[in-house]
Amino acid sequence: MFTPQPIGFVSSPYKSTSEVPKGFGVTHDAVGALAILPDFAPGLTDIEGFSHLIIIWEFDRSQGFELFGTPPIDDRPHGVFATRSPRRPNPIGLTIVELLRRAGRELYVRGVDMLDGTPILDIKPYLSGIPTEQLRRGWLAEAEARKR
């Protein structure tokens, strides 16, 4: 096991979970900043060349976990590992954001869905070789079809 340490913190317009958009057809267009701690700033070298980043972060305000839950966009329970629930055995979140620009230790991004002050655990460039037509959306596609 390892003990995670934040490499930075999110600056977000969202102060509570109720403010984060949820539901069918929701797009995450909020702009925010990732403030990287000085010790980790050298790790940002060459990041400007990527359009999108994977942000791994901690659900630092989540308490406990549930192995089943009913997401706000469906009326059926699903296993926690088939959802984006914050109530996970390891409270780790993952978000893909668009990198707008870098200013020193600050990365300005679009697509923030984290709360203000959320600890960032890691950043990786988004690279996907999976064609869109090969991606499956599991229960989410079924729930969307039921709502139509």
PDB file of C-alpha atoms in Angstrom:
ATOM      1  CA  MET A   1       0.000   0.000   0.000  1.00  0.00           C
ATOM      2  CA  PHE A   2       0.984   3.558  -0.467  1.00  0.00           C
ATOM      3  CA  THR A   3      -0.085   6.685   1.334  1.00  0.00           C
ATOM      4  CA  PRO A   4      -1.262   9.211  -1.224  1.00  0.00           C
ATOM      5  CA  GLN A   5      -0.139  12.787  -0.955  1.00  0.00           C
ATOM      6  CA  PRO A   6      -1.681  15.688  -2.833  1.00  0.00           C
ATOM      7  CA  ILE A   7       0.361  17.203  -5.648  1.00  0.00           C
ATOM      8  CA  GLY A   8      -1.978  20.181  -5.726  1.00  0.00           C
ATOM      9  CA  PHE A   9      -5.523  21.379  -5.213  1.00  0.00           C
ATOM     10  CA  VAL A  10      -8.495  22.211  -7.425  1.00  0.00           C
ATOM     11  CA  SER A  11      -9.912  25.693  -7.697  1.00  0.00           C
ATOM     12  CA  SER A  12     -13.525  25.128  -8.697  1.00  0.00           C
ATOM     13  CA  PRO A  13     -16.782  27.093  -8.844  1.00  0.00           C
ATOM     14  CA  TYR A  14     -18.450  24.247  -6.906  1.00  0.00           C
ATOM     15  CA  LYS A  15     -18.528  24.597  -3.125  1.00  0.00           C
ATOM     16  CA  SER A  16     -20.966  21.711  -2.447  1.00  0.00           C
ATOM     17  CA  THR A  17     -21.908  18.482  -4.203  1.00  0.00           C
ATOM     18  CA  SER A  18     -25.413  19.803  -4.872  1.00  0.00           C
ATOM     19  CA  GLU A  19     -23.910  22.425  -7.217  1.00  0.00           C
ATOM     20  CA  VAL A  20     -22.166  19.881  -9.489  1.00  0.00           C
ATOM     21  CA  PRO A  21     -24.349  19.178 -12.558  1.00  0.00           C
ATOM     22  CA  LYS A  22     -25.687  15.605 -12.663  1.00  0.00           C
ATOM     23  CA  GLY A  23     -28.140  13.743 -14.890  1.00  0.00           C
ATOM     24  CA  PHE A  24     -28.755  12.816 -18.490  1.00  0.00           C
ATOM     25  CA  GLY A  25     -27.136  14.975 -21.112  1.00  0.00           C
ATOM     26  CA  VAL A  26     -25.127  16.949 -18.576  1.00  0.00           C
ATOM     27  CA  THR A  27     -21.949  18.471 -19.860  1.00  0.00           C
ATOM     28  CA  HIS A  28     -19.207  19.585 -17.554  1.00  0.00           C
ATOM     29  CA  ASP A  29     -18.122  22.931 -18.975  1.00  0.00           C
ATOM     30  CA  ALA A  30     -17.037  24.610 -15.754  1.00  0.00           C
ATOM     31  CA  VAL A  31     -13.633  26.250 -15.878  1.00  0.00           C
ATOM     32  CA  GLY A  32     -11.290  25.846 -12.971  1.00  0.00           C
ATOM     33  CA  ALA A  33      -7.620  25.735 -12.111  1.00  0.00           C
ATOM     34  CA  LEU A  34      -5.306  23.049 -10.859  1.00  0.00           C
ATOM     35  CA  ALA A  35      -2.817  24.658  -8.483  1.00  0.00           C
ATOM     36  CA  ILE A  36       0.209  22.381  -8.326  1.00  0.00           C
ATOM     37  CA  LEU A  37       2.407  22.512  -5.231  1.00  0.00           C
ATOM     38  CA  PRO A  38       5.900  23.970  -5.786  1.00  0.00           C
ATOM     39  CA  ASP A  39       7.733  20.669  -5.154  1.00  0.00           C
ATOM     40  CA  PHE A  40       5.817  19.043  -8.019  1.00  0.00           C
ATOM     41  CA  ALA A  41       5.872  21.936 -10.517  1.00  0.00           C
ATOM     42  CA  PRO A  42       8.851  20.537 -12.495  1.00  0.00           C
ATOM     43  CA  GLY A  43       6.606  17.574 -13.359  1.00  0.00           C
ATOM     44  CA  LEU A  44       4.475  19.928 -15.492  1.00  0.00           C
ATOM     45  CA  THR A  45       7.278  20.292 -18.051  1.00  0.00           C
ATOM     46  CA  ASP A  46       5.901  19.738 -21.599  1.00  0.00           C
ATOM     47  CA  ILE A  47       2.276  19.359 -20.447  1.00  0.00           C
ATOM     48  CA  GLU A  48       1.187  22.265 -22.692  1.00  0.00           C
ATOM     49  CA  GLY A  49       1.343  19.989 -25.745  1.00  0.00           C
ATOM     50  CA  PHE A  50      -1.690  17.969 -24.639  1.00  0.00           C
ATOM     51  CA  SER A  51      -5.270  19.022 -25.252  1.00  0.00           C
ATOM     52  CA  HIS A  52      -6.813  16.874 -22.502  1.00  0.00           C
ATOM     53  CA  LEU A  53      -5.629  15.583 -19.156  1.00  0.00           C
ATOM     54  CA  ILE A  54      -6.727  12.816 -16.806  1.00  0.00           C
ATOM     55  CA  ILE A  55      -6.991  14.143 -13.270  1.00  0.00           C
ATOM     56  CA  ILE A  56      -6.899  11.626 -10.433  1.00  0.00           C
ATOM     57  CA  TRP A  57      -8.200  13.133  -7.230  1.00  0.00           C
ATOM     58  CA  GLU A  58      -9.534  12.321  -3.779  1.00  0.00           C
ATOM     59  CA  PHE A  59     -13.181  12.412  -2.714  1.00  0.00           C
ATOM     60  CA  ASP A  60     -11.916  14.055   0.470  1.00  0.00           C
ATOM     61  CA  ARG A  61     -15.377  14.901   1.812  1.00  0.00           C
ATOM     62  CA  SER A  62     -16.969  11.506   1.213  1.00  0.00           C
ATOM     63  CA  GLN A  63     -17.667   9.334   4.257  1.00  0.00           C
ATOM     64  CA  GLY A  64     -17.692   5.529   4.094  1.00  0.00           C
ATOM     65  CA  PHE A  65     -18.696   3.436   1.107  1.00  0.00           C
ATOM     66  CA  GLU A  66     -21.526   1.377  -0.321  1.00  0.00           C
ATOM     67  CA  LEU A  67     -21.098  -1.507  -2.765  1.00  0.00           C
ATOM     68  CA  PHE A  68     -24.497  -0.779  -4.344  1.00  0.00           C
ATOM     69  CA  GLY A  69     -26.123   2.539  -5.012  1.00  0.00           C
ATOM     70  CA  THR A  70     -28.786   4.168  -7.149  1.00  0.00           C
ATOM     71  CA  PRO A  71     -27.258   6.952  -9.228  1.00  0.00           C
ATOM     72  CA  PRO A  72     -29.215  10.177  -9.684  1.00  0.00           C
ATOM     73  CA  ILE A  73     -29.685   9.377 -13.385  1.00  0.00           C
ATOM     74  CA  ASP A  74     -31.304   5.954 -12.944  1.00  0.00           C
ATOM     75  CA  ASP A  75     -33.921   4.354 -10.720  1.00  0.00           C
ATOM     76  CA  ARG A  76     -32.090   1.034 -10.434  1.00  0.00           C
ATOM     77  CA  PRO A  77     -29.191   0.155  -8.133  1.00  0.00           C
ATOM     78  CA  HIS A  78     -25.789  -0.652  -9.621  1.00  0.00           C
ATOM     79  CA  GLY A  79     -22.497  -1.847  -8.197  1.00  0.00           C
ATOM     80  CA  VAL A  80     -20.237   0.968  -7.067  1.00  0.00           C
ATOM     81  CA  PHE A  81     -17.584  -0.061  -9.609  1.00  0.00           C
ATOM     82  CA  ALA A  82     -20.115   0.464 -12.419  1.00  0.00           C
ATOM     83  CA  THR A  83     -20.828   4.038 -11.272  1.00  0.00           C
ATOM     84  CA  ARG A  84     -19.049   7.308 -10.533  1.00  0.00           C
ATOM     85  CA  SER A  85     -20.301   7.381  -6.935  1.00  0.00           C
ATOM     86  CA  PRO A  86     -18.113   9.196  -4.402  1.00  0.00           C
ATOM     87  CA  ARG A  87     -18.925   6.508  -1.809  1.00  0.00           C
ATOM     88  CA  ARG A  88     -16.145   4.084  -2.792  1.00  0.00           C
ATOM     89  CA  PRO A  89     -13.867   1.742  -0.806  1.00  0.00           C
ATOM     90  CA  ASN A  90     -10.942   3.933  -1.919  1.00  0.00           C
ATOM     91  CA  PRO A  91     -12.295   7.466  -2.390  1.00  0.00           C
ATOM     92  CA  ILE A  92     -10.530   8.147  -5.683  1.00  0.00           C
ATOM     93  CA  GLY A  93     -12.047  10.208  -8.477  1.00  0.00           C
ATOM     94  CA  LEU A  94     -11.035  10.522 -12.115  1.00  0.00           C
ATOM     95  CA  THR A  95     -11.963  13.364 -14.442  1.00  0.00           C
ATOM     96  CA  ILE A  96     -10.885  14.166 -17.981  1.00  0.00           C
ATOM     97  CA  VAL A  97     -10.459  17.889 -18.542  1.00  0.00           C
ATOM     98  CA  GLU A  98      -9.488  20.099 -21.454  1.00  0.00           C
ATOM     99  CA  LEU A  99      -6.261  21.998 -20.857  1.00  0.00           C
ATOM    100  CA  LEU A 100      -6.884  25.643 -21.742  1.00  0.00           C
ATOM    101  CA  ARG A 101      -3.524  27.065 -20.715  1.00  0.00           C
ATOM    102  CA  ARG A 102      -0.700  26.874 -18.240  1.00  0.00           C
ATOM    103  CA  ALA A 103       0.516  29.773 -16.132  1.00  0.00           C
ATOM    104  CA  GLY A 104       3.484  28.627 -14.055  1.00  0.00           C
ATOM    105  CA  ARG A 105       2.168  26.102 -11.516  1.00  0.00           C
ATOM    106  CA  GLU A 106      -1.469  26.710 -12.503  1.00  0.00           C
ATOM    107  CA  LEU A 107      -3.272  24.665 -15.123  1.00  0.00           C
ATOM    108  CA  TYR A 108      -6.485  26.289 -16.343  1.00  0.00           C
ATOM    109  CA  VAL A 109      -8.915  23.620 -17.442  1.00  0.00           C
ATOM    110  CA  ARG A 110     -12.475  23.125 -18.683  1.00  0.00           C
ATOM    111  CA  GLY A 111     -14.582  20.219 -17.483  1.00  0.00           C
ATOM    112  CA  VAL A 112     -14.155  20.518 -13.728  1.00  0.00           C
ATOM    113  CA  ASP A 113     -16.600  18.405 -11.725  1.00  0.00           C
ATOM    114  CA  MET A 114     -14.727  18.459  -8.416  1.00  0.00           C
ATOM    115  CA  LEU A 115     -15.365  20.601  -5.375  1.00  0.00           C
ATOM    116  CA  ASP A 116     -13.242  23.636  -4.600  1.00  0.00           C
ATOM    117  CA  GLY A 117     -10.161  22.602  -2.614  1.00  0.00           C
ATOM    118  CA  THR A 118     -10.217  18.961  -3.767  1.00  0.00           C
ATOM    119  CA  PRO A 119      -6.783  17.312  -3.447  1.00  0.00           C
ATOM    120  CA  ILE A 120      -5.182  16.264  -6.746  1.00  0.00           C
ATOM    121  CA  LEU A 121      -3.301  12.963  -6.568  1.00  0.00           C
ATOM    122  CA  ASP A 122      -1.973  12.709 -10.128  1.00  0.00           C
ATOM    123  CA  ILE A 123      -2.198  14.101 -13.654  1.00  0.00           C
ATOM    124  CA  LYS A 124      -1.723  12.118 -16.846  1.00  0.00           C
ATOM    125  CA  PRO A 125      -2.048  13.137 -20.490  1.00  0.00           C
ATOM    126  CA  TYR A 126      -5.204  11.742 -22.094  1.00  0.00           C
ATOM    127  CA  LEU A 127      -4.279   9.291 -24.831  1.00  0.00           C
ATOM    128  CA  SER A 128      -6.903   6.936 -26.206  1.00  0.00           C
ATOM    129  CA  GLY A 129      -6.630   4.633 -29.148  1.00  0.00           C
ATOM    130  CA  ILE A 130     -10.144   3.235 -28.696  1.00  0.00           C
ATOM    131  CA  PRO A 131     -12.424   4.297 -31.562  1.00  0.00           C
ATOM    132  CA  THR A 132     -15.674   5.856 -30.333  1.00  0.00           C
ATOM    133  CA  GLU A 133     -17.775   3.255 -32.156  1.00  0.00           C
ATOM    134  CA  GLN A 134     -16.131   0.499 -30.088  1.00  0.00           C
ATOM    135  CA  LEU A 135     -16.928   2.041 -26.711  1.00  0.00           C
ATOM    136  CA  ARG A 136     -19.841   0.578 -24.741  1.00  0.00           C
ATOM    137  CA  ARG A 137     -21.728   2.564 -22.097  1.00  0.00           C
ATOM    138  CA  GLY A 138     -23.264  -0.333 -20.132  1.00  0.00           C
ATOM    139  CA  TRP A 139     -26.282   0.354 -17.921  1.00  0.00           C
ATOM    140  CA  LEU A 140     -26.082   4.075 -18.698  1.00  0.00           C
ATOM    141  CA  ALA A 141     -27.169   3.522 -22.310  1.00  0.00           C
ATOM    142  CA  GLU A 142     -30.066   1.364 -21.087  1.00  0.00           C
ATOM    143  CA  ALA A 143     -31.153   3.987 -18.526  1.00  0.00           C
ATOM    144  CA  GLU A 144     -31.031   6.716 -21.203  1.00  0.00           C
ATOM    145  CA  ALA A 145     -33.174   4.590 -23.511  1.00  0.00           C
ATOM    146  CA  ARG A 146     -35.779   4.086 -20.737  1.00  0.00           C
ATOM    147  CA  LYS A 147     -35.995   7.869 -20.201  1.00  0.00           C
ATOM    148  CA  ARG A 148     -36.747   8.576 -23.884  1.00  0.00           C
TER     149      ARG A 148
END
